Coordinates of C-alpha atoms in Angstrom, one line a residue:
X1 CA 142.1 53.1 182.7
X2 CA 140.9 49.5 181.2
X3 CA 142.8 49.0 178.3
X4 CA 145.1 52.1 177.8
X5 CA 146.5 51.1 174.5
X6 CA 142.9 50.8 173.2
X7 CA 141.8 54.1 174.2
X8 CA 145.3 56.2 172.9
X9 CA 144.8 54.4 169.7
X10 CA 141.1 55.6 169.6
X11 CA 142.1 59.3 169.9
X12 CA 145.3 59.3 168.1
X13 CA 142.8 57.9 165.0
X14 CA 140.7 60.4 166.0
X15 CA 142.9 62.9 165.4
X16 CA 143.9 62.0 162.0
X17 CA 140.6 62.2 161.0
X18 CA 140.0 65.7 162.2
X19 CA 143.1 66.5 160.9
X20 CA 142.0 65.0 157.5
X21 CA 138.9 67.0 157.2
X22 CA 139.3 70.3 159.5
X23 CA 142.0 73.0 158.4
X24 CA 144.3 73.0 161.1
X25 CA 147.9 74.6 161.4
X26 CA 150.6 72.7 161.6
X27 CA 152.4 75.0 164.3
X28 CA 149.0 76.1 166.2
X29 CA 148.2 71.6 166.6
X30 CA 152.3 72.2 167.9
X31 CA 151.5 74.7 170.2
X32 CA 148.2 72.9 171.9
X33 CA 150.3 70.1 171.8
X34 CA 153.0 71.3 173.8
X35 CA 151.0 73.2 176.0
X36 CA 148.8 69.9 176.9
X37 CA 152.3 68.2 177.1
X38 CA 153.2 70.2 179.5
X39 CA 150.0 70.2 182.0
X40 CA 150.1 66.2 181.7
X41 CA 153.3 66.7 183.5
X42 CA 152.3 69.2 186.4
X43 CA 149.1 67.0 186.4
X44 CA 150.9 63.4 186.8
X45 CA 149.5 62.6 189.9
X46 CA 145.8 63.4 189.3
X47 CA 143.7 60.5 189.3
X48 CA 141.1 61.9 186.4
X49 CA 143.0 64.8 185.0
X50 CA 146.6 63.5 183.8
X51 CA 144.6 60.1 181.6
X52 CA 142.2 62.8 180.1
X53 CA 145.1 65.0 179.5
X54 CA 146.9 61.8 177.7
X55 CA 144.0 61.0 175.7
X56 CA 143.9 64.8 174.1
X57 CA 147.4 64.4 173.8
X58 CA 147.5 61.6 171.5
X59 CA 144.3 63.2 169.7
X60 CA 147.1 66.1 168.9
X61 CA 149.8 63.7 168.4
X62 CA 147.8 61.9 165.6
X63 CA 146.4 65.2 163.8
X64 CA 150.2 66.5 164.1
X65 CA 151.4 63.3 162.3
X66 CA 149.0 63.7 159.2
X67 CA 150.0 67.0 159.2
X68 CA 153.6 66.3 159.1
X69 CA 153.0 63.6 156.3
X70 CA 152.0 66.3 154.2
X71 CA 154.7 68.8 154.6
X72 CA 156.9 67.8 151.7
X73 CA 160.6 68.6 151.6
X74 CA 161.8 71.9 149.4
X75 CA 163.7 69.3 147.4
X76 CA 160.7 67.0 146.4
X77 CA 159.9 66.8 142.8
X78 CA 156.7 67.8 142.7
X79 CA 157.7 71.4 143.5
X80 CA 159.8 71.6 140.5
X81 CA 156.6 70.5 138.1
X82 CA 153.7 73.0 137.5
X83 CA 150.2 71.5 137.4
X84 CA 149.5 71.7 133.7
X85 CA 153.7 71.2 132.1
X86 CA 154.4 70.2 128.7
X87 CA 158.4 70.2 129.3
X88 CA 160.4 67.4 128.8
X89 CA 162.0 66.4 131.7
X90 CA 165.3 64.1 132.3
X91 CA 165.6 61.8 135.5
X92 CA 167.8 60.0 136.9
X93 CA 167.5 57.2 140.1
X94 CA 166.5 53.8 140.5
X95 CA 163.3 52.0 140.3
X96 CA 161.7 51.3 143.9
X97 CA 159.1 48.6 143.6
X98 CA 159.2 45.5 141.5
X99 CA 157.8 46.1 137.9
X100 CA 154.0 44.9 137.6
X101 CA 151.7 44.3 134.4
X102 CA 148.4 46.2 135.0
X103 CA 145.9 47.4 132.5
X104 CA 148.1 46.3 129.5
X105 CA 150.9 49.2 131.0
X106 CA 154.1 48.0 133.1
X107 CA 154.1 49.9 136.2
X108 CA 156.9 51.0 138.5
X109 CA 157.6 53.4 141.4
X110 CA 160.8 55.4 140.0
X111 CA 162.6 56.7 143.1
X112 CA 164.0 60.3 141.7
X113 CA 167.3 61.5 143.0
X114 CA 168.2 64.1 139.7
X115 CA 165.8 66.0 137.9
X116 CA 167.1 68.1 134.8
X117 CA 164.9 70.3 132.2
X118 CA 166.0 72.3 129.2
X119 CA 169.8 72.9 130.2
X120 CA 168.8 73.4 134.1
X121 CA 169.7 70.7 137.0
X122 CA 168.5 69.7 140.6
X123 CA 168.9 67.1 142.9
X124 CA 165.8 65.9 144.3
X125 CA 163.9 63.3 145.8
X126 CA 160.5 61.6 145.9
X127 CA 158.9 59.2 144.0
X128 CA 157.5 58.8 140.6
X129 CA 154.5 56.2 139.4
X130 CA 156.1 55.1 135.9
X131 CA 153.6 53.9 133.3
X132 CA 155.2 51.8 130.1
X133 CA 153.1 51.1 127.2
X134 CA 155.3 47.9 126.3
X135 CA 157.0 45.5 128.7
X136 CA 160.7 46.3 129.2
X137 CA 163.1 44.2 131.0
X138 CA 163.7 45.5 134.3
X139 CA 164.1 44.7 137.5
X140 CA 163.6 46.3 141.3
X141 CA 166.7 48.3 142.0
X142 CA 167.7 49.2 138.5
X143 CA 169.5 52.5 137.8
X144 CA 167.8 54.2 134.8
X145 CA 167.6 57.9 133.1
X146 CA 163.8 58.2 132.2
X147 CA 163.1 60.6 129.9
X148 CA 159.4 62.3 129.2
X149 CA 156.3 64.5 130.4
X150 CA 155.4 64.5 133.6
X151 CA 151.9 65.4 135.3
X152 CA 149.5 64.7 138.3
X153 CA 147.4 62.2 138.8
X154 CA 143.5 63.1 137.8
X155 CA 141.2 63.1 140.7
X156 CA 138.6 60.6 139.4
X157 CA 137.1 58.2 141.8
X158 CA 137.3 54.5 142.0
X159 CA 134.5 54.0 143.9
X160 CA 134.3 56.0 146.7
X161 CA 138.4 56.4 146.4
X162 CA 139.7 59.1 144.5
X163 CA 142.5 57.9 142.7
X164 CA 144.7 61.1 143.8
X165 CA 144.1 60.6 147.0
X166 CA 145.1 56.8 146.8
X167 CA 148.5 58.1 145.3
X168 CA 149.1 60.1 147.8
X169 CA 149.0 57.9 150.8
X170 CA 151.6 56.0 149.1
X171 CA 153.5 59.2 148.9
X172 CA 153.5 59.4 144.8
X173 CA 152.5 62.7 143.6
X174 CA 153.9 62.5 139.7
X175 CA 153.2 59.9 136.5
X176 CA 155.5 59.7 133.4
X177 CA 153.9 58.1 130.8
X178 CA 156.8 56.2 128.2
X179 CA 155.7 54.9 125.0
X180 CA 159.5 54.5 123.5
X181 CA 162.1 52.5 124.3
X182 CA 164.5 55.2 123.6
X183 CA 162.7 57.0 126.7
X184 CA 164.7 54.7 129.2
X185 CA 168.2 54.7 129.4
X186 CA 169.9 52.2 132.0
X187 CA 173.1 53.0 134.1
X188 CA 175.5 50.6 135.4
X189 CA 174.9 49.2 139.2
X190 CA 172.0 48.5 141.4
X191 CA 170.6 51.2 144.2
X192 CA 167.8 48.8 145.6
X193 CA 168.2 47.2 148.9
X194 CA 170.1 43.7 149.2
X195 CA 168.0 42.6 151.8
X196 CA 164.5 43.6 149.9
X197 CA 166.4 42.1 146.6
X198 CA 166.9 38.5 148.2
X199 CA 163.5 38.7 149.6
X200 CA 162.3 39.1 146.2
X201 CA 164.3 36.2 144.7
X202 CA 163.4 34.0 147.3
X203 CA 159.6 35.2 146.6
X204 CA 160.3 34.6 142.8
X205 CA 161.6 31.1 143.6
X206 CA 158.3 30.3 145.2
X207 CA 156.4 31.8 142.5
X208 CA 158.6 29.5 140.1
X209 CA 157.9 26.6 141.9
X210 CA 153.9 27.0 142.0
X211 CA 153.9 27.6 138.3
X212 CA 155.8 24.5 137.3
X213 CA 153.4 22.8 139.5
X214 CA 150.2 24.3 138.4
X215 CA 148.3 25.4 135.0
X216 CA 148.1 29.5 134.5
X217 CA 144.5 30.1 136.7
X218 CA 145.5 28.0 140.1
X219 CA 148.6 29.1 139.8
X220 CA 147.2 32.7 140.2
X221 CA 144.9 32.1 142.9
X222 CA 147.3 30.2 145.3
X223 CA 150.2 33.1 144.3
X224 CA 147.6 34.8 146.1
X225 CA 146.4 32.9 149.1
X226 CA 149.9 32.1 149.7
X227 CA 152.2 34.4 148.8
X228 CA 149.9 37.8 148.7
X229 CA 150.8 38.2 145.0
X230 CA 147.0 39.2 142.7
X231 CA 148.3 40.5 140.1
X232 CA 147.8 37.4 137.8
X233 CA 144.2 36.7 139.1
X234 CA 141.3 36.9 136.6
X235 CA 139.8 40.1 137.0
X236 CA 136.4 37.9 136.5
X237 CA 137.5 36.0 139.5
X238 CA 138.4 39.3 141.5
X239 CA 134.7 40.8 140.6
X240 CA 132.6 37.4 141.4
X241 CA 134.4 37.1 145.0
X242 CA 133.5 40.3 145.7
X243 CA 129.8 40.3 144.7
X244 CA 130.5 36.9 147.3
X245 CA 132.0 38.7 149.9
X246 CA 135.0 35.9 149.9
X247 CA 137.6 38.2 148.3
X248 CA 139.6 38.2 151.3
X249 CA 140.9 34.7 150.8
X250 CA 142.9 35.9 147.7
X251 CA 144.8 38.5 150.5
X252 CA 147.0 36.8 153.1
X253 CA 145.9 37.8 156.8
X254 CA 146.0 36.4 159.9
X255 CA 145.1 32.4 159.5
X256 CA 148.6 32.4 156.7
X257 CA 150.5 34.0 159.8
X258 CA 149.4 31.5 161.9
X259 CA 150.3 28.9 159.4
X260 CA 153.7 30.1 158.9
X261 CA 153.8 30.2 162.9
X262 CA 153.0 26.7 163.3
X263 CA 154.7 25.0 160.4
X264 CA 158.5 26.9 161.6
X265 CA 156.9 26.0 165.5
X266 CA 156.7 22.6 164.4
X267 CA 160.0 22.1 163.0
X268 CA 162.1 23.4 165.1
X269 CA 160.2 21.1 168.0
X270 CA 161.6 18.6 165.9
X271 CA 165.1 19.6 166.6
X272 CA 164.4 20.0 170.4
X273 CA 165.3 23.7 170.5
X274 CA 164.3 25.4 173.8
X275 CA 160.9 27.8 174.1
X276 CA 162.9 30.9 174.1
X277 CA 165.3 30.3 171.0
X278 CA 162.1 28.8 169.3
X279 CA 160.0 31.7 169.3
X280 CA 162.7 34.3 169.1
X281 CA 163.3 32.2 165.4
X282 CA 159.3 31.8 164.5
X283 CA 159.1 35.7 164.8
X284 CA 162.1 36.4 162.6
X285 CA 160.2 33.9 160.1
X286 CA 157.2 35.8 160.4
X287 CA 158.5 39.0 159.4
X288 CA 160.6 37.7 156.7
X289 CA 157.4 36.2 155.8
X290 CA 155.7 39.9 156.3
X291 CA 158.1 41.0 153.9
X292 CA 158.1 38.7 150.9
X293 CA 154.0 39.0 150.8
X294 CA 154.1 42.5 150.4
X295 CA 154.0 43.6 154.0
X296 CA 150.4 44.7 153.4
X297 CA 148.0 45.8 156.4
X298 CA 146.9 42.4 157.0
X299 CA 149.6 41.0 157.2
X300 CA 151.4 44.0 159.0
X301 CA 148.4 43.6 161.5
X302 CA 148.9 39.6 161.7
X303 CA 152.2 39.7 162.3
X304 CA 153.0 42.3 164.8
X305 CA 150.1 40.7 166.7
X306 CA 151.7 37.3 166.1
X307 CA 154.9 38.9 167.4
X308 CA 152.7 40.0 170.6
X309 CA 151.4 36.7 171.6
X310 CA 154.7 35.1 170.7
X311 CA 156.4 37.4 173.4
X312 CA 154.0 37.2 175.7
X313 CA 154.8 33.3 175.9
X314 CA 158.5 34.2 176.8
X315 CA 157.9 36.9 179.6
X316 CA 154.9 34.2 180.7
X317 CA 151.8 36.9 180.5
X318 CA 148.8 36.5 179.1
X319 CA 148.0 39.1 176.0
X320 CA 144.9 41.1 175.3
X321 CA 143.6 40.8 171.8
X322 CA 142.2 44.3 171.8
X323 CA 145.7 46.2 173.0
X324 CA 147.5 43.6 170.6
X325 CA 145.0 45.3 168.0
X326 CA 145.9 48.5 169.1
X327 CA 149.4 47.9 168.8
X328 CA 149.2 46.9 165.5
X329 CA 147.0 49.5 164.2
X330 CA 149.8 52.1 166.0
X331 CA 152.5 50.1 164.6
X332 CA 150.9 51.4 160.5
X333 CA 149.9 54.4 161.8
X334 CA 152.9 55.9 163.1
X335 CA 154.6 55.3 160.0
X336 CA 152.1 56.3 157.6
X337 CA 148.8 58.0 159.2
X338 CA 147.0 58.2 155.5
X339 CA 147.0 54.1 156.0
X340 CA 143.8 55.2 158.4
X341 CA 142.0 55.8 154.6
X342 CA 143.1 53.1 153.2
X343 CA 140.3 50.3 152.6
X344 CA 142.1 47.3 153.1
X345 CA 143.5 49.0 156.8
X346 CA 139.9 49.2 157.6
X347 CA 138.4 46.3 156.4
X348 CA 141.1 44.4 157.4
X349 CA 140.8 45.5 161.3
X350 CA 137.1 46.1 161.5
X351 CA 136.5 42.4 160.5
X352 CA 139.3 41.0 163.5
X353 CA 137.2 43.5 165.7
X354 CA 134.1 42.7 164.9
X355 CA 134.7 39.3 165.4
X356 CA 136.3 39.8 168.6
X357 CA 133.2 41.7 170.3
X358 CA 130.5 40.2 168.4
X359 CA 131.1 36.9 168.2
X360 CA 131.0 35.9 172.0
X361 CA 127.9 37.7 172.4
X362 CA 126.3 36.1 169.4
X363 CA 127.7 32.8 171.0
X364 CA 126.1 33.9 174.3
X365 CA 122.7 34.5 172.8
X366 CA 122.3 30.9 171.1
X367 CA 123.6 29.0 173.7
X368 CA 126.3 27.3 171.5
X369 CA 127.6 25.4 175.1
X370 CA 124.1 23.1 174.8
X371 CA 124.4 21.9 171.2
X372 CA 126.0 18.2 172.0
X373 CA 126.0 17.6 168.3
X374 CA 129.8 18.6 167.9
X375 CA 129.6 18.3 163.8
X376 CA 126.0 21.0 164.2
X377 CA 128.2 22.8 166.9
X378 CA 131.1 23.5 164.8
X379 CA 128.5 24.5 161.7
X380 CA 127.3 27.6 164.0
X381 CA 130.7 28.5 165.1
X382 CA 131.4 29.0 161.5
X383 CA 128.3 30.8 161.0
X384 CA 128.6 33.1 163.6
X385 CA 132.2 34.0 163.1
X386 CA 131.2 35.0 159.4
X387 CA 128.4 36.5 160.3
X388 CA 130.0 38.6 163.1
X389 CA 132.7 39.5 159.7
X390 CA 129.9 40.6 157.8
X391 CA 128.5 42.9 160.0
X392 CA 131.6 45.1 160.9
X393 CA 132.3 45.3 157.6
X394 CA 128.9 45.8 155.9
X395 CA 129.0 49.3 156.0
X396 CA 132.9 50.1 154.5
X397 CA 132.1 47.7 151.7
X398 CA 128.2 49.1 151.0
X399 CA 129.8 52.4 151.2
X400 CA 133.2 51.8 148.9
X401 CA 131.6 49.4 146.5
X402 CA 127.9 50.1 146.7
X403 CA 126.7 46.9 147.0
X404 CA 125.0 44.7 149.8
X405 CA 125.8 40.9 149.9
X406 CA 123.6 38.7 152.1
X407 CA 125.0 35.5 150.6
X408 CA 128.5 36.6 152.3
X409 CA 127.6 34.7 156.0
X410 CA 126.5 31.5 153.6
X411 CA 129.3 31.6 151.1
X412 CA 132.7 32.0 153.7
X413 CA 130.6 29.2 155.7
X414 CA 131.9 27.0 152.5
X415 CA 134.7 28.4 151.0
X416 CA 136.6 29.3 154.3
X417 CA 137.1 26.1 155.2
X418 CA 137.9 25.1 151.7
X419 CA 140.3 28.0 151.4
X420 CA 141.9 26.8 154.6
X421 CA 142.7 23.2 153.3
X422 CA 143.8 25.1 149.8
X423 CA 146.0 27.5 151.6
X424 CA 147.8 24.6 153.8
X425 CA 148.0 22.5 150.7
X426 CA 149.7 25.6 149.4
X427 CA 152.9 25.9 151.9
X428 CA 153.4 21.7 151.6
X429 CA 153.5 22.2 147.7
X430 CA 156.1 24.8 148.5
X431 CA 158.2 22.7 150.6
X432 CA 157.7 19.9 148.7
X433 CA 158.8 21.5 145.3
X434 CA 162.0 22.1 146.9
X435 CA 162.8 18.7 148.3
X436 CA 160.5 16.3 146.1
X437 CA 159.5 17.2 142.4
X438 CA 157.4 14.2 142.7
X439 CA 155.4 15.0 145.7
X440 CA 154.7 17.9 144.2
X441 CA 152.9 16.7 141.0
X442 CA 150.7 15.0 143.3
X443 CA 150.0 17.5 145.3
X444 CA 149.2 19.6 142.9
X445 CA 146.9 17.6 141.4
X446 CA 145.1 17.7 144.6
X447 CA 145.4 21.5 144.7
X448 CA 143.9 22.6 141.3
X449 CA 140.8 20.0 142.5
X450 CA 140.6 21.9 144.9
X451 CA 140.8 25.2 143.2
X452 CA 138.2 24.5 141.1
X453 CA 135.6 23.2 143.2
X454 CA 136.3 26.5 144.9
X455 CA 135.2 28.5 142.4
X456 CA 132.4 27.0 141.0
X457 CA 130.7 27.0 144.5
X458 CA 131.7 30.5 144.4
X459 CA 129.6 30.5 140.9
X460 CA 126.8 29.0 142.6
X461 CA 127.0 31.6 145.8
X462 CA 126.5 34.1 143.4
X463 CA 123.7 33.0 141.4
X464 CA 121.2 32.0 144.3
X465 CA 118.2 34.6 144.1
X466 CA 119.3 38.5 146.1
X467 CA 122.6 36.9 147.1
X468 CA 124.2 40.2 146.2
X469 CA 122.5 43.9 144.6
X470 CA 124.0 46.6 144.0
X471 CA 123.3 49.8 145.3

């Protein structure tokens, strides 16, 4: 079988989705399981029946994990709350995810441990999505007593997403709404991770540098590019890179891995550290990296594949892109099959796929190898990598965002390269601010210059006649 890894991925997808669409039992998708388990076994040496016999299997083993995702513990708090609940309930446990300004409400994920209402008491678990109409002082790992309603999330759609449904792969089933201070009570100590806590100080730190450096609207954009942090960007800014089809330079991906990669690479060459020792320390700086940004899908997808190539250089074999994609789609999936749905999971590997098949055929079909012109040669290298983007991805974004953006293979043909200079600019204004305060000032200088001229060609992108329309 050519490319194993690509083809149990396929079908362990595969499954999810049925499982996602088709009523299945948990224990009958056990059973087949088992029973195909068991005839790969007695079938190990056939030379067509045991890989067919894998393939199904992993088709179960993917609709079994979906299934498994949804079977919530008897101790969850969402069976202790009735759809439609005026009570007031009492909880106690510590706040999971770092507090974030949206729509005018700080929001938090409340990890529940207690759960009291009236004069009644359970222990219990699950998360909460905590809405706050004015902006307390709080802080990942905080042990609070929230007091208030709670309910379910409406099932409206954002788009094509329904905003349930978008919860729920993120495992939150509950909101509490707080409108008084008097609502939050704080308990002595700290439950959040160290490890996670340092990670976000050393992420803050960053952040602190970039905004001494820069005024409020750069300062958002390269929090972004750099440091996968958007909740400061213009929602203006958001909504005309989208109608662009450039919004994926404000997520960090791949080419901020590779960055990373190079920059620790470098050093550490520097210092005349053997192969072995120097990659075994560029991955660890990757996934620290991984995790300060958010550990996102594209970054989750970047890194594990950067972890794949690095490896490969160690045990001296030479890796396949497609089973290092697989890997890293595996790698989400297994943890959290709903990440399947998620838009940025698909966008973010049908656009590294699509480039990956479509680009040397395109490359193939123009004859790229004749144009002598290395400046014209470069050009259509750009144009067909964007172009190869835009077509994997033309259908997820028409169908999520109902709109079609032909200016998308022009505009990244600009701004990518732009981005790139912006996004290595970035990491030296980092290491700078840490070392040389007046380095920095210049460099930022050169930065918010840069900045700008990036979004008014993003401006112009826009306003050329049918670059985008909505369907």
């Amino acid at each position: 079988m050519k490319r194993p890894l690509v083809m149990l991925t396929a079908f362990y997808c595969l499954g999810v989705i049925l499982a996602n669409f088709a009523q299945f039992s948990f224990w009958g998708i056990m059973a087949v399981g088992v029973v195909i388990f068991l005839a790969a076994i007695l079938c190990r040496r056939g030379n067509y029946i045991f890989p067919a016999l894998v393939l199904f299997l992993a088709l179960f083993i993917g609709a079994l994990s979906l299934k498994n995702s949804c079977v919530l513990p008897k101790c969850h708090i969402s069976n202790f709350i009735y759809y439609k609940d005026g009570s007031l309930y009492r909880l106690s446990g510590f706040i999971q995810s770092v507090p974030e300004l949206k729509a005018s409400q700080m929001q938090f994920v409340f990890g529940a441990q207690e759960i009291q209402v009236n004069k009644l008491r359970w222990c219990c678990c699950g998360k909460v999505l905590v809405k706050i109409d004015f902006p307390p002082r709080l802080n990942y790992g905080d042990n609070l007593i929230l007091v208030g309603n709670l309910s379910r999330p409406h099932n409206f759609n954002a788009g094509s997403q329904s905003y349930k449904d978008f919860l729920g792969r993120e495992g939150i089933y509950l909101i509490m709404r707080i409108s008084d201070p008097r609502q939050i009570i704080c308990q002595r100590g700290n439950s959040g991770s160290k490890l996670i806590s340092s990670l976000l100080w050393l992420r803050t730190k960053m952040e602190a540098v970039i905004q001494k450096h820069l005024t409020d609207l750069p300062a958002s954009i390269l929090c972004a590019m750099v440091l996968g942090q958007k909740r400061d960007v213009p929602w203006l800014v958001n909504s005309s890179m989208i109608r662009s089809g450039t919004v994926h330079i404000l997520v960090v991906s791949g080419f901020n891995v590779g960055i990373v990669a190079f920059i620790i690479n470098l050093l550490l060459k520097m210092l005349r550290l053997r192969r072995p020792v120097r990659i075994i320390l560029v991955i660890t700086c990757l996934i620290i990296y991984c995790a300060i940004t958010g550990a996102t899908n594209p970054v989750v997808r970047a890194t594990v594949m950067g972890v794949i190539f690095l490896s490969a250089r160690i045990f001296k074999r030479e890796p396949d892109i497609y089973n290092s994609l697989a890997i890293a789609a595996l790698s989400i999936l297994i943890i959290n099959p709903n990440q399947l749905f998620d838009l940025g999971f698909q966008l973010s590997f049908m656009s590294v796929l699509a480039i990956v098949y479509l680009y040397p055929k395109l490359e193939a079909l123009v004859h790229l190898e004749n144009f002598r012109n290395k400046i014209w040669r470069f050009i259509c290298q750009g144009s067909l990598v964007s172009f190869s983007a835009w077509l994997g991805t033309l259908g997820i974004i028409a169908f999520n965002f109902r709109i079609i953006a032909p200016v998308t293979v022009l505009a990244n043909i600009l701004i990518v390269p732009l981005a790139t200079i912006i996004t290595l600019c970035g990491f030296t204004l980092l290491l700078s601010g840490l070392i040389d305060p007046a380095l920095a000032s210049m460099i930022s200088a050169v930065v918010s210059l840069l900045i700008n001229l990036l979004l008014n060609i993003n401006a112009a992108m826009i306003s050329l006649p049918l670059a985008y329309f909505y369907l």
